[in-house]
């Protein structure tokens, strides 16, 4: 602590009268708690901004991975089925649907007879 008059003959600055670590007034503890809360809030806000940035990067990575996978699947379909692979695949599904409808209309006895005849020929003697 300093004396009540400084070397210039003026009253000292109130901050100079306070020793290190002494609260300057009764509400100082509340202010420091508020300052600590503000610092904690600022730190949390900073962490939230960092997490949002990381989430954004993960979204971009996931989007890029999905686009790469879709490109790979499309290229694979072109390699296996040639030009217009989805049209050829749709035609195959349509033909299967029509064949299934035709098989349903056949009488069951005819199917079983044909199947039994085929089995008797295929069985080893």
mmCIF file with all atom_site columns, N, CA, C and O in Angstrom, residues 34-52:
data_model
loop_
_atom_site.group_PDB
_atom_site.id
_atom_site.type_symbol
_atom_site.label_atom_id
_atom_site.label_alt_id
_atom_site.label_comp_id
_atom_site.label_asym_id
_atom_site.label_entity_id
_atom_site.label_seq_id
_atom_site.pdbx_PDB_ins_code
_atom_site.Cartn_x
_atom_site.Cartn_y
_atom_site.Cartn_z
_atom_site.occupancy
_atom_site.B_iso_or_equiv
_atom_site.pdbx_formal_charge
_atom_site.auth_seq_id
_atom_site.auth_comp_id
_atom_site.auth_asym_id
_atom_site.auth_atom_id
_atom_site.pdbx_PDB_model_num
ATOM 1  N N  . UNK A 1 34 ? -18.375 -13.251 -12.520 1.00 0.00 ? 34 UNK A N  1
ATOM 2  C CA . UNK A 1 34 ? -19.003 -12.917 -13.805 1.00 0.00 ? 34 UNK A CA 1
ATOM 3  C C  . UNK A 1 34 ? -17.970 -12.966 -14.926 1.00 0.00 ? 34 UNK A C  1
ATOM 4  O O  . UNK A 1 34 ? -18.243 -13.453 -16.027 1.00 0.00 ? 34 UNK A O  1
ATOM 5  N N  . UNK A 1 35 ? -16.765 -12.435 -14.644 1.00 0.00 ? 35 UNK A N  1
ATOM 6  C CA . UNK A 1 35 ? -15.706 -12.479 -15.648 1.00 0.00 ? 35 UNK A CA 1
ATOM 7  C C  . UNK A 1 35 ? -15.339 -13.924 -15.983 1.00 0.00 ? 35 UNK A C  1
ATOM 8  O O  . UNK A 1 35 ? -15.127 -14.268 -17.142 1.00 0.00 ? 35 UNK A O  1
ATOM 9  N N  . UNK A 1 36 ? -15.273 -14.775 -14.966 1.00 0.00 ? 36 UNK A N  1
ATOM 10 C CA . UNK A 1 36 ? -14.979 -16.190 -15.202 1.00 0.00 ? 36 UNK A CA 1
ATOM 11 C C  . UNK A 1 36 ? -16.078 -16.832 -16.026 1.00 0.00 ? 36 UNK A C  1
ATOM 12 O O  . UNK A 1 36 ? -15.809 -17.625 -16.934 1.00 0.00 ? 36 UNK A O  1
ATOM 13 N N  . UNK A 1 37 ? -17.327 -16.477 -15.734 1.00 0.00 ? 37 UNK A N  1
ATOM 14 C CA . UNK A 1 37 ? -18.449 -17.014 -16.508 1.00 0.00 ? 37 UNK A CA 1
ATOM 15 C C  . UNK A 1 37 ? -18.370 -16.529 -17.953 1.00 0.00 ? 37 UNK A C  1
ATOM 16 O O  . UNK A 1 37 ? -18.615 -17.305 -18.885 1.00 0.00 ? 37 UNK A O  1
ATOM 17 N N  . UNK A 1 38 ? -18.017 -15.259 -18.146 1.00 0.00 ? 38 UNK A N  1
ATOM 18 C CA . UNK A 1 38 ? -17.870 -14.727 -19.500 1.00 0.00 ? 38 UNK A CA 1
ATOM 19 C C  . UNK A 1 38 ? -16.751 -15.433 -20.249 1.00 0.00 ? 38 UNK A C  1
ATOM 20 O O  . UNK A 1 38 ? -16.892 -15.783 -21.425 1.00 0.00 ? 38 UNK A O  1
ATOM 21 N N  . UNK A 1 39 ? -15.624 -15.649 -19.560 1.00 0.00 ? 39 UNK A N  1
ATOM 22 C CA . UNK A 1 39 ? -14.513 -16.364 -20.187 1.00 0.00 ? 39 UNK A CA 1
ATOM 23 C C  . UNK A 1 39 ? -14.915 -17.785 -20.547 1.00 0.00 ? 39 UNK A C  1
ATOM 24 O O  . UNK A 1 39 ? -14.595 -18.286 -21.626 1.00 0.00 ? 39 UNK A O  1
ATOM 25 N N  . UNK A 1 40 ? -15.639 -18.434 -19.634 1.00 0.00 ? 40 UNK A N  1
ATOM 26 C CA . UNK A 1 40 ? -16.108 -19.794 -19.895 1.00 0.00 ? 40 UNK A CA 1
ATOM 27 C C  . UNK A 1 40 ? -17.072 -19.811 -21.080 1.00 0.00 ? 40 UNK A C  1
ATOM 28 O O  . UNK A 1 40 ? -16.993 -20.683 -21.945 1.00 0.00 ? 40 UNK A O  1
ATOM 29 N N  . UNK A 1 41 ? -17.956 -18.825 -21.129 1.00 0.00 ? 41 UNK A N  1
ATOM 30 C CA . UNK A 1 41 ? -18.901 -18.722 -22.239 1.00 0.00 ? 41 UNK A CA 1
ATOM 31 C C  . UNK A 1 41 ? -18.157 -18.499 -23.557 1.00 0.00 ? 41 UNK A C  1
ATOM 32 O O  . UNK A 1 41 ? -18.466 -19.148 -24.561 1.00 0.00 ? 41 UNK A O  1
ATOM 33 N N  . UNK A 1 42 ? -17.162 -17.618 -23.543 1.00 0.00 ? 42 UNK A N  1
ATOM 34 C CA . UNK A 1 42 ? -16.374 -17.371 -24.754 1.00 0.00 ? 42 UNK A CA 1
ATOM 35 C C  . UNK A 1 42 ? -15.646 -18.629 -25.200 1.00 0.00 ? 42 UNK A C  1
ATOM 36 O O  . UNK A 1 42 ? -15.575 -18.930 -26.397 1.00 0.00 ? 42 UNK A O  1
ATOM 37 N N  . UNK A 1 43 ? -15.096 -19.376 -24.241 1.00 0.00 ? 43 UNK A N  1
ATOM 38 C CA . UNK A 1 43 ? -14.400 -20.623 -24.573 1.00 0.00 ? 43 UNK A CA 1
ATOM 39 C C  . UNK A 1 43 ? -15.369 -21.630 -25.172 1.00 0.00 ? 43 UNK A C  1
ATOM 40 O O  . UNK A 1 43 ? -15.054 -22.306 -26.168 1.00 0.00 ? 43 UNK A O  1
ATOM 41 N N  . UNK A 1 44 ? -16.557 -21.741 -24.593 1.00 0.00 ? 44 UNK A N  1
ATOM 42 C CA . UNK A 1 44 ? -17.555 -22.672 -25.125 1.00 0.00 ? 44 UNK A CA 1
ATOM 43 C C  . UNK A 1 44 ? -18.009 -22.257 -26.516 1.00 0.00 ? 44 UNK A C  1
ATOM 44 O O  . UNK A 1 44 ? -18.194 -23.110 -27.398 1.00 0.00 ? 44 UNK A O  1
ATOM 45 N N  . UNK A 1 45 ? -18.206 -20.961 -26.719 1.00 0.00 ? 45 UNK A N  1
ATOM 46 C CA . UNK A 1 45 ? -18.596 -20.491 -28.047 1.00 0.00 ? 45 UNK A CA 1
ATOM 47 C C  . UNK A 1 45 ? -17.513 -20.788 -29.069 1.00 0.00 ? 45 UNK A C  1
ATOM 48 O O  . UNK A 1 45 ? -17.810 -21.176 -30.202 1.00 0.00 ? 45 UNK A O  1
ATOM 49 N N  . UNK A 1 46 ? -16.264 -20.633 -28.672 1.00 0.00 ? 46 UNK A N  1
ATOM 50 C CA . UNK A 1 46 ? -15.154 -20.964 -29.563 1.00 0.00 ? 46 UNK A CA 1
ATOM 51 C C  . UNK A 1 46 ? -15.166 -22.456 -29.905 1.00 0.00 ? 46 UNK A C  1
ATOM 52 O O  . UNK A 1 46 ? -14.989 -22.838 -31.073 1.00 0.00 ? 46 UNK A O  1
ATOM 53 N N  . UNK A 1 47 ? -15.391 -23.301 -28.909 1.00 0.00 ? 47 UNK A N  1
ATOM 54 C CA . UNK A 1 47 ? -15.453 -24.745 -29.146 1.00 0.00 ? 47 UNK A CA 1
ATOM 55 C C  . UNK A 1 47 ? -16.616 -25.106 -30.058 1.00 0.00 ? 47 UNK A C  1
ATOM 56 O O  . UNK A 1 47 ? -16.486 -25.970 -30.927 1.00 0.00 ? 47 UNK A O  1
ATOM 57 N N  . UNK A 1 48 ? -17.761 -24.442 -29.878 1.00 0.00 ? 48 UNK A N  1
ATOM 58 C CA . UNK A 1 48 ? -18.912 -24.701 -30.741 1.00 0.00 ? 48 UNK A CA 1
ATOM 59 C C  . UNK A 1 48 ? -18.586 -24.324 -32.178 1.00 0.00 ? 48 UNK A C  1
ATOM 60 O O  . UNK A 1 48 ? -18.933 -25.054 -33.122 1.00 0.00 ? 48 UNK A O  1
ATOM 61 N N  . UNK A 1 49 ? -17.899 -23.193 -32.375 1.00 0.00 ? 49 UNK A N  1
ATOM 62 C CA . UNK A 1 49 ? -17.512 -22.801 -33.730 1.00 0.00 ? 49 UNK A CA 1
ATOM 63 C C  . UNK A 1 49 ? -16.563 -23.836 -34.337 1.00 0.00 ? 49 UNK A C  1
ATOM 64 O O  . UNK A 1 49 ? -16.688 -24.194 -35.515 1.00 0.00 ? 49 UNK A O  1
ATOM 65 N N  . UNK A 1 50 ? -15.619 -24.334 -33.540 1.00 0.00 ? 50 UNK A N  1
ATOM 66 C CA . UNK A 1 50 ? -14.705 -25.367 -34.037 1.00 0.00 ? 50 UNK A CA 1
ATOM 67 C C  . UNK A 1 50 ? -15.447 -26.644 -34.400 1.00 0.00 ? 50 UNK A C  1
ATOM 68 O O  . UNK A 1 50 ? -15.184 -27.263 -35.433 1.00 0.00 ? 50 UNK A O  1
ATOM 69 N N  . UNK A 1 51 ? -16.388 -27.053 -33.544 1.00 0.00 ? 51 UNK A N  1
ATOM 70 C CA . UNK A 1 51 ? -17.163 -28.265 -33.821 1.00 0.00 ? 51 UNK A CA 1
ATOM 71 C C  . UNK A 1 51 ? -18.019 -28.100 -35.070 1.00 0.00 ? 51 UNK A C  1
ATOM 72 O O  . UNK A 1 51 ? -18.151 -29.032 -35.869 1.00 0.00 ? 51 UNK A O  1
ATOM 73 N N  . UNK A 1 52 ? -18.613 -26.908 -35.238 1.00 0.00 ? 52 UNK A N  1
ATOM 74 C CA . UNK A 1 52 ? -19.403 -26.664 -36.454 1.00 0.00 ? 52 UNK A CA 1
ATOM 75 C C  . UNK A 1 52 ? -18.524 -26.746 -37.695 1.00 0.00 ? 52 UNK A C  1
ATOM 76 O O  . UNK A 1 52 ? -18.942 -27.289 -38.727 1.00 0.00 ? 52 UNK A O  1
#
